[in-house]
PDB file of C-alpha atoms in Angstrom:
ATOM      1  CA  MET A   1      91.486 107.903 105.236  1.00 51.00           C
ATOM      2  CA  ASN A   2      93.360 108.585 102.003  1.00 72.00           C
ATOM      3  CA  THR A   3      96.632 107.582 103.669  1.00 75.00           C
ATOM      4  CA  LEU A   4      95.109 104.321 104.883  1.00 80.00           C
ATOM      5  CA  ILE A   5      93.785 103.521 101.396  1.00 82.00           C
ATOM      6  CA  GLN A   6      97.201 104.243  99.891  1.00 79.00           C
ATOM      7  CA  GLN A   7      98.873 101.950 102.401  1.00 79.00           C
ATOM      8  CA  LEU A   8      96.392  99.164 101.661  1.00 84.00           C
ATOM      9  CA  ILE A   9      96.969  99.571  97.930  1.00 83.00           C
ATOM     10  CA  ALA A  10     100.731  99.427  98.463  1.00 84.00           C
ATOM     11  CA  ALA A  11     100.544  96.368 100.724  1.00 84.00           C
ATOM     12  CA  LEU A  12      97.994  94.356  98.738  1.00 88.00           C
ATOM     13  CA  LEU A  13      98.329  95.433  95.101  1.00 88.00           C
ATOM     14  CA  TYR A  14     101.334  97.506  94.062  1.00 90.00           C
ATOM     15  CA  PRO A  15     104.110  96.990  94.892  1.00 91.00           C
ATOM     16  CA  GLY A  16     103.023  94.547  97.569  1.00 88.00           C
ATOM     17  CA  MET A  17     101.534  91.076  97.638  1.00 93.00           C
ATOM     18  CA  LEU A  18      99.932  90.863  94.178  1.00 93.00           C
ATOM     19  CA  THR A  19     102.935  92.299  92.346  1.00 94.00           C
ATOM     20  CA  THR A  20     105.330  90.089  94.296  1.00 95.00           C
ATOM     21  CA  LEU A  21     103.225  86.997  93.650  1.00 95.00           C
ATOM     22  CA  LEU A  22     103.079  87.663  89.904  1.00 95.00           C
ATOM     23  CA  LEU A  23     106.832  88.254  89.775  1.00 96.00           C
ATOM     24  CA  THR A  24     107.406  85.090  91.789  1.00 96.00           C
ATOM     25  CA  LEU A  25     105.358  83.069  89.309  1.00 95.00           C
ATOM     26  CA  ALA A  26     107.503  84.467  86.487  1.00 96.00           C
ATOM     27  CA  VAL A  27     110.742  83.713  88.364  1.00 95.00           C
ATOM     28  CA  ILE A  28     109.569  80.165  89.127  1.00 94.00           C
ATOM     29  CA  GLY A  29     108.788  79.634  85.438  1.00 93.00           C
ATOM     30  CA  ILE A  30     112.134  80.985  84.274  1.00 94.00           C
ATOM     31  CA  THR A  31     114.372  79.330  86.849  1.00 91.00           C
ATOM     32  CA  LYS A  32     112.386  76.078  87.116  1.00 85.00           C
ATOM     33  CA  LEU A  33     112.316  76.360  90.905  1.00 83.00           C
ATOM     34  CA  HIS A  34     110.396  73.587  92.636  1.00 80.00           C
ATOM     35  CA  ALA A  35     107.147  75.231  93.774  1.00 83.00           C
ATOM     36  CA  PRO A  36     104.098  73.025  93.057  1.00 81.00           C
ATOM     37  CA  GLY A  37     101.009  74.728  91.677  1.00 80.00           C
ATOM     38  CA  GLY A  38      98.586  75.619  94.453  1.00 83.00           C
ATOM     39  CA  GLY A  39     101.233  74.894  97.065  1.00 83.00           C
ATOM     40  CA  LEU A  40     101.107  78.400  98.525  1.00 89.00           C
ATOM     41  CA  SER A  41      97.336  78.464  99.020  1.00 88.00           C
ATOM     42  CA  ARG A  42      97.287  74.874 100.329  1.00 89.00           C
ATOM     43  CA  GLY A  43     100.058  75.652 102.777  1.00 87.00           C
ATOM     44  CA  LEU A  44      98.445  78.847 104.078  1.00 88.00           C
ATOM     45  CA  LEU A  45      95.096  77.085 104.487  1.00 89.00           C
ATOM     46  CA  ALA A  46      96.780  74.213 106.347  1.00 87.00           C
ATOM     47  CA  ALA A  47      98.499  76.742 108.625  1.00 85.00           C
ATOM     48  CA  LEU A  48      95.132  78.328 109.475  1.00 85.00           C
ATOM     49  CA  GLN A  49      93.838  74.844 110.314  1.00 85.00           C
ATOM     50  CA  GLY A  50      96.850  74.118 112.505  1.00 82.00           C
ATOM     51  CA  LYS A  51      98.106  71.359 110.187  1.00 83.00           C
ATOM     52  CA  THR A  52     101.398  72.957 109.264  1.00 84.00           C
ATOM     53  CA  SER A  53     104.023  75.305 110.655  1.00 85.00           C
ATOM     54  CA  LEU A  54     102.801  78.812 111.441  1.00 91.00           C
ATOM     55  CA  SER A  55     106.366  80.106 111.086  1.00 93.00           C
ATOM     56  CA  LEU A  56     106.451  78.974 107.437  1.00 93.00           C
ATOM     57  CA  ALA A  57     103.140  80.738 106.759  1.00 94.00           C
ATOM     58  CA  LEU A  58     104.366  83.962 108.393  1.00 95.00           C
ATOM     59  CA  ALA A  59     107.648  83.710 106.493  1.00 95.00           C
ATOM     60  CA  ALA A  60     105.811  83.517 103.173  1.00 95.00           C
ATOM     61  CA  LEU A  61     103.442  86.376 104.037  1.00 95.00           C
ATOM     62  CA  LEU A  62     106.250  88.657 105.241  1.00 96.00           C
ATOM     63  CA  GLY A  63     108.155  87.957 102.036  1.00 95.00           C
ATOM     64  CA  LEU A  64     105.096  88.959 100.004  1.00 95.00           C
ATOM     65  CA  ILE A  65     104.587  92.195 101.937  1.00 93.00           C
ATOM     66  CA  ALA A  66     108.239  93.343 102.193  1.00 94.00           C
ATOM     67  CA  PRO A  67     108.460  94.800  98.639  1.00 92.00           C
ATOM     68  CA  ALA A  68     105.655  97.259  99.488  1.00 90.00           C
ATOM     69  CA  PHE A  69     108.222  99.298 101.422  1.00 90.00           C
ATOM     70  CA  LEU A  70     110.940  99.269  98.766  1.00 90.00           C
ATOM     71  CA  PRO A  71     111.424 102.348  96.544  1.00 87.00           C
ATOM     72  CA  TRP A  72     109.336 101.191  93.582  1.00 89.00           C
ATOM     73  CA  ALA A  73     108.507 103.989  91.161  1.00 84.00           C
ATOM     74  CA  GLY A  74     104.982 105.265  91.683  1.00 81.00           C
ATOM     75  CA  SER A  75     104.544 103.429  94.982  1.00 82.00           C
ATOM     76  CA  PRO A  76     102.274 105.217  97.508  1.00 79.00           C
ATOM     77  CA  LEU A  77     104.795 104.432 100.255  1.00 73.00           C
ATOM     78  CA  ALA A  78     107.967 105.372  98.363  1.00 65.00           C
ATOM     79  CA  THR A  79     107.988 109.025  99.370  1.00 62.00           C
ATOM     80  CA  SER A  80     111.759 109.174  98.954  1.00 65.00           C
ATOM     81  CA  ARG A  81     114.360 107.337  96.927  1.00 63.00           C
ATOM     82  CA  LEU A  82     114.774 105.002  99.936  1.00 68.00           C
ATOM     83  CA  GLY A  83     111.103 104.223 100.437  1.00 67.00           C
ATOM     84  CA  GLN A  84     110.861 102.718 103.936  1.00 83.00           C
ATOM     85  CA  LEU A  85     113.911 100.549 103.452  1.00 87.00           C
ATOM     86  CA  TRP A  86     114.451  99.780 107.130  1.00 89.00           C
ATOM     87  CA  LEU A  87     110.983  98.207 107.334  1.00 91.00           C
ATOM     88  CA  ALA A  88     111.474  96.196 104.132  1.00 92.00           C
ATOM     89  CA  TRP A  89     114.805  94.963 105.523  1.00 94.00           C
ATOM     90  CA  ALA A  90     113.230  93.956 108.856  1.00 95.00           C
ATOM     91  CA  LEU A  91     110.345  92.088 107.198  1.00 96.00           C
ATOM     92  CA  LEU A  92     112.606  90.245 104.762  1.00 96.00           C
ATOM     93  CA  GLU A  93     115.189  89.264 107.371  1.00 96.00           C
ATOM     94  CA  THR A  94     112.429  88.068 109.708  1.00 97.00           C
ATOM     95  CA  SER A  95     111.024  85.992 106.847  1.00 96.00           C
ATOM     96  CA  PHE A  96     114.399  84.293 106.367  1.00 96.00           C
ATOM     97  CA  ILE A  97     114.694  83.555 110.088  1.00 95.00           C
ATOM     98  CA  LEU A  98     111.163  82.159 110.443  1.00 95.00           C
ATOM     99  CA  ALA A  99     111.631  79.910 107.420  1.00 93.00           C
ATOM    100  CA  LEU A 100     114.538  78.165 109.135  1.00 91.00           C
ATOM    101  CA  MET A 101     112.664  77.319 112.329  1.00 91.00           C
ATOM    102  CA  PRO A 102     111.104  73.953 111.275  1.00 89.00           C
ATOM    103  CA  GLY A 103     114.406  72.646 109.967  1.00 85.00           C
ATOM    104  CA  LEU A 104     116.404  73.769 112.990  1.00 86.00           C
ATOM    105  CA  GLN A 105     113.818  72.263 115.355  1.00 86.00           C
ATOM    106  CA  SER A 106     113.599  68.966 113.482  1.00 80.00           C
ATOM    107  CA  LEU A 107     114.484  65.693 115.207  1.00 79.00           C
ATOM    108  CA  ALA A 108     116.192  64.488 112.027  1.00 79.00           C
ATOM    109  CA  ALA A 109     119.910  65.256 111.910  1.00 79.00           C
ATOM    110  CA  SER A 110     119.811  65.583 108.103  1.00 79.00           C
ATOM    111  CA  SER A 111     117.165  68.325 108.260  1.00 81.00           C
ATOM    112  CA  VAL A 112     119.060  70.236 110.935  1.00 85.00           C
ATOM    113  CA  ARG A 113     122.279  69.948 108.917  1.00 86.00           C
ATOM    114  CA  ALA A 114     120.568  71.249 105.784  1.00 85.00           C
ATOM    115  CA  ALA A 115     118.935  74.123 107.681  1.00 87.00           C
ATOM    116  CA  MET A 116     122.279  75.084 109.234  1.00 90.00           C
ATOM    117  CA  ARG A 117     123.940  75.143 105.831  1.00 89.00           C
ATOM    118  CA  GLU A 118     121.147  77.284 104.419  1.00 90.00           C
ATOM    119  CA  ALA A 119     121.258  79.645 107.410  1.00 92.00           C
ATOM    120  CA  GLN A 120     125.018  80.188 107.198  1.00 94.00           C
ATOM    121  CA  LEU A 121     125.175  80.639 103.440  1.00 93.00           C
ATOM    122  CA  SER A 122     122.094  82.804 103.089  1.00 94.00           C
ATOM    123  CA  SER A 123     123.067  85.140 105.917  1.00 96.00           C
ATOM    124  CA  ALA A 124     126.626  85.467 104.582  1.00 96.00           C
ATOM    125  CA  GLY A 125     125.315  86.317 101.127  1.00 96.00           C
ATOM    126  CA  ARG A 126     122.791  88.819 102.451  1.00 97.00           C
ATOM    127  CA  ILE A 127     125.406  90.607 104.581  1.00 96.00           C
ATOM    128  CA  VAL A 128     127.480  91.302 101.477  1.00 97.00           C
ATOM    129  CA  LEU A 129     124.402  92.065  99.383  1.00 96.00           C
ATOM    130  CA  TRP A 130     123.011  94.677 101.781  1.00 96.00           C
ATOM    131  CA  LEU A 131     126.448  96.256 102.208  1.00 95.00           C
ATOM    132  CA  ALA A 132     127.027  96.506  98.457  1.00 95.00           C
ATOM    133  CA  LEU A 133     123.552  97.869  97.778  1.00 93.00           C
ATOM    134  CA  GLY A 134     124.002 100.339 100.630  1.00 91.00           C
ATOM    135  CA  VAL A 135     127.023 101.767  98.824  1.00 91.00           C
ATOM    136  CA  ALA A 136     125.028 101.914  95.589  1.00 88.00           C
ATOM    137  CA  LEU A 137     122.256 103.793  97.415  1.00 86.00           C
ATOM    138  CA  TRP A 138     124.817 106.174  98.876  1.00 85.00           C
ATOM    139  CA  THR A 139     125.738 107.242  95.341  1.00 81.00           C
ATOM    140  CA  GLY A 140     122.075 108.134  94.702  1.00 74.00           C
ATOM    141  CA  ASP A 141     121.259 108.873  91.070  1.00 73.00           C
ATOM    142  CA  ASN A 142     124.665 110.460  90.568  1.00 72.00           C
ATOM    143  CA  TRP A 143     126.472 109.111  87.497  1.00 73.00           C
ATOM    144  CA  GLN A 144     129.417 111.534  87.489  1.00 80.00           C
ATOM    145  CA  TRP A 145     132.772 110.068  86.506  1.00 81.00           C
ATOM    146  CA  ASN A 146     134.095 110.004  90.086  1.00 81.00           C
ATOM    147  CA  ILE A 147     131.058 108.035  91.291  1.00 84.00           C
ATOM    148  CA  VAL A 148     130.860 105.370  88.600  1.00 87.00           C
ATOM    149  CA  PRO A 149     133.832 103.223  89.817  1.00 90.00           C
ATOM    150  CA  ALA A 150     132.285 102.807  93.286  1.00 90.00           C
ATOM    151  CA  ARG A 151     128.873 102.012  91.825  1.00 90.00           C
ATOM    152  CA  VAL A 152     130.332  99.417  89.456  1.00 91.00           C
ATOM    153  CA  LEU A 153     132.298  97.756  92.273  1.00 94.00           C
ATOM    154  CA  ALA A 154     129.168  97.690  94.466  1.00 94.00           C
ATOM    155  CA  LEU A 155     127.133  96.019  91.741  1.00 93.00           C
ATOM    156  CA  ILE A 156     129.906  93.474  91.119  1.00 95.00           C
ATOM    157  CA  ALA A 157     129.932  92.607  94.834  1.00 96.00           C
ATOM    158  CA  ALA A 158     126.134  92.318  94.845  1.00 96.00           C
ATOM    159  CA  ALA A 159     126.244  90.010  91.821  1.00 94.00           C
ATOM    160  CA  MET A 160     128.882  87.839  93.512  1.00 95.00           C
ATOM    161  CA  ALA A 161     126.849  87.559  96.714  1.00 96.00           C
ATOM    162  CA  LEU A 162     123.417  87.099  95.144  1.00 95.00           C
ATOM    163  CA  PRO A 163     123.720  83.358  94.288  1.00 94.00           C
ATOM    164  CA  VAL A 164     124.941  82.682  97.839  1.00 95.00           C
ATOM    165  CA  ALA A 165     122.055  84.585  99.397  1.00 95.00           C
ATOM    166  CA  LEU A 166     119.622  82.744  97.119  1.00 94.00           C
ATOM    167  CA  GLY A 167     121.180  79.313  97.582  1.00 90.00           C
ATOM    168  CA  TRP A 168     121.525  78.828  93.844  1.00 91.00           C
ATOM    169  CA  GLY A 169     124.080  76.980  91.767  1.00 87.00           C
ATOM    170  CA  PRO A 170     127.169  75.836  93.697  1.00 89.00           C
ATOM    171  CA  PHE A 171     125.700  77.300  96.878  1.00 90.00           C
ATOM    172  CA  ALA A 172     122.505  75.247  96.845  1.00 84.00           C
ATOM    173  CA  HIS A 173     121.581  72.443  99.215  1.00 76.00           C
ATOM    174  CA  ASP A 174     123.825  69.392  98.882  1.00 67.00           C
ATOM    175  CA  TRP A 175     121.310  66.599  98.297  1.00 64.00           C
ATOM    176  CA  SER A 176     123.987  63.908  98.491  1.00 59.00           C
ATOM    177  CA  LEU A 177     124.681  64.728 102.159  1.00 60.00           C
ATOM    178  CA  THR A 178     121.206  65.629 103.412  1.00 64.00           C
ATOM    179  CA  PRO A 179     118.506  64.035 101.217  1.00 63.00           C
ATOM    180  CA  GLY A 180     115.277  66.014 101.267  1.00 63.00           C
ATOM    181  CA  GLY A 181     116.878  69.147 102.631  1.00 69.00           C
ATOM    182  CA  PRO A 182     115.347  71.170 105.486  1.00 73.00           C
ATOM    183  CA  GLU A 183     111.878  69.964 104.409  1.00 73.00           C
ATOM    184  CA  ALA A 184     112.704  66.257 104.677  1.00 70.00           C
ATOM    185  CA  GLU A 185     110.606  65.691 107.803  1.00 76.00           C
ATOM    186  CA  LEU A 186     107.710  68.013 106.914  1.00 79.00           C
ATOM    187  CA  ASN A 187     104.323  66.946 105.608  1.00 84.00           C
ATOM    188  CA  ARG A 188     103.341  67.767 102.041  1.00 84.00           C
ATOM    189  CA  ALA A 189     101.575  71.055 102.799  1.00 87.00           C
ATOM    190  CA  SER A 190     104.463  72.299 104.951  1.00 86.00           C
ATOM    191  CA  ALA A 191     107.099  71.304 102.400  1.00 86.00           C
ATOM    192  CA  GLU A 192     105.257  73.043  99.569  1.00 88.00           C
ATOM    193  CA  LEU A 193     104.769  76.156 101.679  1.00 91.00           C
ATOM    194  CA  ALA A 194     108.489  76.185 102.493  1.00 90.00           C
ATOM    195  CA  GLN A 195     109.350  75.861  98.794  1.00 90.00           C
ATOM    196  CA  TRP A 196     107.018  78.708  97.884  1.00 93.00           C
ATOM    197  CA  GLY A 197     108.422  80.879 100.650  1.00 93.00           C
ATOM    198  CA  ARG A 198     111.925  80.267  99.333  1.00 93.00           C
ATOM    199  CA  ALA A 199     110.833  81.271  95.825  1.00 94.00           C
ATOM    200  CA  ILE A 200     109.166  84.442  97.134  1.00 96.00           C
ATOM    201  CA  ARG A 201     112.256  85.506  99.052  1.00 96.00           C
ATOM    202  CA  ALA A 202     114.432  84.777  96.033  1.00 95.00           C
ATOM    203  CA  THR A 203     112.227  87.035  93.923  1.00 96.00           C
ATOM    204  CA  VAL A 204     112.457  89.867  96.450  1.00 97.00           C
ATOM    205  CA  LEU A 205     116.248  89.578  96.569  1.00 97.00           C
ATOM    206  CA  LEU A 206     116.381  89.691  92.775  1.00 96.00           C
ATOM    207  CA  THR A 207     114.370  92.922  92.724  1.00 96.00           C
ATOM    208  CA  LEU A 208     116.805  94.538  95.171  1.00 94.00           C
ATOM    209  CA  ILE A 209     119.462  94.768  92.453  1.00 94.00           C
ATOM    210  CA  PRO A 210     117.518  97.111  90.126  1.00 92.00           C
ATOM    211  CA  LEU A 211     115.625  98.886  92.925  1.00 90.00           C
ATOM    212  CA  LEU A 212     118.609  99.724  95.128  1.00 89.00           C
ATOM    213  CA  GLY A 213     121.486  99.331  92.689  1.00 87.00           C
ATOM    214  CA  PHE A 214     119.905 101.726  90.173  1.00 82.00           C
ATOM    215  CA  PRO A 215     117.937 104.300  92.198  1.00 72.00           C
ATOM    216  CA  ILE A 216     115.073 106.231  90.651  1.00 67.00           C
ATOM    217  CA  THR A 217     116.442 108.832  88.248  1.00 65.00           C
ATOM    218  CA  ALA A 218     114.679 112.150  87.902  1.00 61.00           C
ATOM    219  CA  GLY A 219     113.363 112.789  84.416  1.00 67.00           C
ATOM    220  CA  LEU A 220     112.609 109.156  83.597  1.00 72.00           C
ATOM    221  CA  HIS A 221     108.907 108.293  83.620  1.00 78.00           C
ATOM    222  CA  TRP A 222     107.854 106.009  86.483  1.00 80.00           C
ATOM    223  CA  SER A 223     106.437 103.416  84.070  1.00 84.00           C
ATOM    224  CA  LEU A 224     109.874 103.037  82.482  1.00 87.00           C
ATOM    225  CA  HIS A 225     111.383 102.496  85.922  1.00 86.00           C
ATOM    226  CA  ILE A 226     108.893  99.698  86.565  1.00 89.00           C
ATOM    227  CA  ALA A 227     109.594  98.127  83.172  1.00 91.00           C
ATOM    228  CA  LEU A 228     113.362  98.273  83.741  1.00 90.00           C
ATOM    229  CA  THR A 229     113.014  96.835  87.253  1.00 92.00           C
ATOM    230  CA  VAL A 230     110.888  93.911  86.071  1.00 94.00           C
ATOM    231  CA  ALA A 231     113.089  93.275  83.025  1.00 95.00           C
ATOM    232  CA  THR A 232     116.266  93.264  85.154  1.00 94.00           C
ATOM    233  CA  THR A 233     114.667  90.956  87.712  1.00 96.00           C
ATOM    234  CA  LEU A 234     113.622  88.462  85.035  1.00 96.00           C
ATOM    235  CA  ALA A 235     117.031  88.704  83.336  1.00 96.00           C
ATOM    236  CA  LEU A 236     118.721  87.837  86.648  1.00 95.00           C
ATOM    237  CA  ALA A 237     116.303  84.926  86.992  1.00 95.00           C
ATOM    238  CA  GLY A 238     117.437  83.744  83.555  1.00 94.00           C
ATOM    239  CA  VAL A 239     121.049  83.816  84.719  1.00 92.00           C
ATOM    240  CA  GLY A 240     119.953  81.862  87.780  1.00 90.00           C
ATOM    241  CA  ARG A 241     118.437  79.170  85.594  1.00 90.00           C
ATOM    242  CA  TYR A 242     121.768  78.770  83.805  1.00 88.00           C
ATOM    243  CA  ILE A 243     123.706  78.683  87.083  1.00 88.00           C
ATOM    244  CA  ASN A 244     121.389  76.112  88.631  1.00 83.00           C
ATOM    245  CA  GLY A 245     121.643  73.814  85.656  1.00 73.00           C
ATOM    246  CA  SER A 246     125.378  73.795  85.074  1.00 69.00           C
ATOM    247  CA  THR A 247     127.246  73.797  88.396  1.00 72.00           C
ATOM    248  CA  VAL A 248     128.369  71.377  91.097  1.00 78.00           C
ATOM    249  CA  ARG A 249     127.653  71.975  94.793  1.00 82.00           C
ATOM    250  CA  GLN A 250     130.496  73.552  96.768  1.00 86.00           C
ATOM    251  CA  PRO A 251     131.391  72.497 100.325  1.00 88.00           C
ATOM    252  CA  LEU A 252     130.204  74.852 103.041  1.00 89.00           C
ATOM    253  CA  ASN A 253     133.676  76.153 103.884  1.00 91.00           C
ATOM    254  CA  GLU A 254     134.433  76.941 100.242  1.00 92.00           C
ATOM    255  CA  SER A 255     131.099  78.708  99.849  1.00 92.00           C
ATOM    256  CA  LEU A 256     131.645  80.850 102.936  1.00 94.00           C
ATOM    257  CA  ARG A 257     135.164  81.638 101.766  1.00 95.00           C
ATOM    258  CA  TRP A 258     133.699  82.891  98.480  1.00 95.00           C
ATOM    259  CA  CYS A 259     131.550  85.361 100.443  1.00 95.00           C
ATOM    260  CA  TYR A 260     133.975  86.559 103.063  1.00 94.00           C
ATOM    261  CA  THR A 261     137.270  86.576 101.161  1.00 95.00           C
ATOM    262  CA  ARG A 262     136.075  87.537  97.677  1.00 95.00           C
ATOM    263  CA  ALA A 263     132.671  89.221  97.593  1.00 96.00           C
ATOM    264  CA  LEU A 264     132.939  91.080 100.926  1.00 96.00           C
ATOM    265  CA  PRO A 265     136.298  92.744 100.131  1.00 96.00           C
ATOM    266  CA  VAL A 266     134.871  94.018  96.839  1.00 97.00           C
ATOM    267  CA  ALA A 267     131.884  95.510  98.681  1.00 96.00           C
ATOM    268  CA  LEU A 268     134.176  97.174 101.238  1.00 96.00           C
ATOM    269  CA  LEU A 269     136.432  98.429  98.455  1.00 96.00           C
ATOM    270  CA  SER A 270     133.451 100.053  96.739  1.00 94.00           C
ATOM    271  CA  GLY A 271     132.752 102.068  99.876  1.00 93.00           C
ATOM    272  CA  ILE A 272     136.399 103.096 100.222  1.00 94.00           C
ATOM    273  CA  VAL A 273     136.577 104.118  96.573  1.00 92.00           C
ATOM    274  CA  LEU A 274     133.394 106.156  96.935  1.00 89.00           C
ATOM    275  CA  VAL A 275     134.743 108.084  99.933  1.00 89.00           C
ATOM    276  CA  VAL A 276     138.131 108.685  98.312  1.00 90.00           C
ATOM    277  CA  MET A 277     136.697 109.779  94.967  1.00 84.00           C
ATOM    278  CA  GLN A 278     134.142 112.102  96.557  1.00 78.00           C
ATOM    279  CA  ARG A 279     136.668 113.700  98.895  1.00 77.00           C
ATOM    280  CA  TRP A 280     139.699 114.159  96.659  1.00 76.00           C
ATOM    281  CA  MET A 281     138.496 113.928  93.062  1.00 66.00           C
TER     282      MET A 281
END
């Protein structure tokens, strides 16, 4: 019974749905993302009534629940420095896939084109992001001199890939080519739910940097870990606001080239450096 209560607390309160929702509200406020007030509740209610896409509702809910399985300090489910990372990964990736379904199934060519762009860019960014953060996790809480270069390279790669995975700045939807984006053909409730789901997933990706890039360090109180995680997440959101407001959209091929020929090699290099430094230094 105690285990069940702990799991419910983790899924619903901390670090699950409530915590994620509060962080999402803060990220929306900082970055000025388009997510109308009440849009999440209206969209979920419309989904229950069969008036909007069930895949969008599931995508939003999975995004809210995924952080419960990340290694937040003090989390009932984070029994190790990895938490249940495989489950968090599966929930988040499923959320991204489900969110694309309405756009990909649309009869409007502009919506399909926008959804395809989002699918290609987001997946490319997340591939690099997960790889870089995997290297950072591999280093654990070790800050010895022979580990630091690999950790720094991994965080640089993650920072390079993050805007692509989020669809921010030059990697955002090109409104001049596909007006309305993937939500162009959706009704109001569906469009708002899609926008909220995108904001939720962006918030979860932002939290991955402090949670996985800087694993829990023994000797530091769990409350300080939470404060540092939240502060880093909001600071990254502030950078996102600057990026979104001062850049021009890049063509798809240029954006993919940024991921695969710049960010990905840095992530791979971080892993190589880690192996070399651990083995021979």
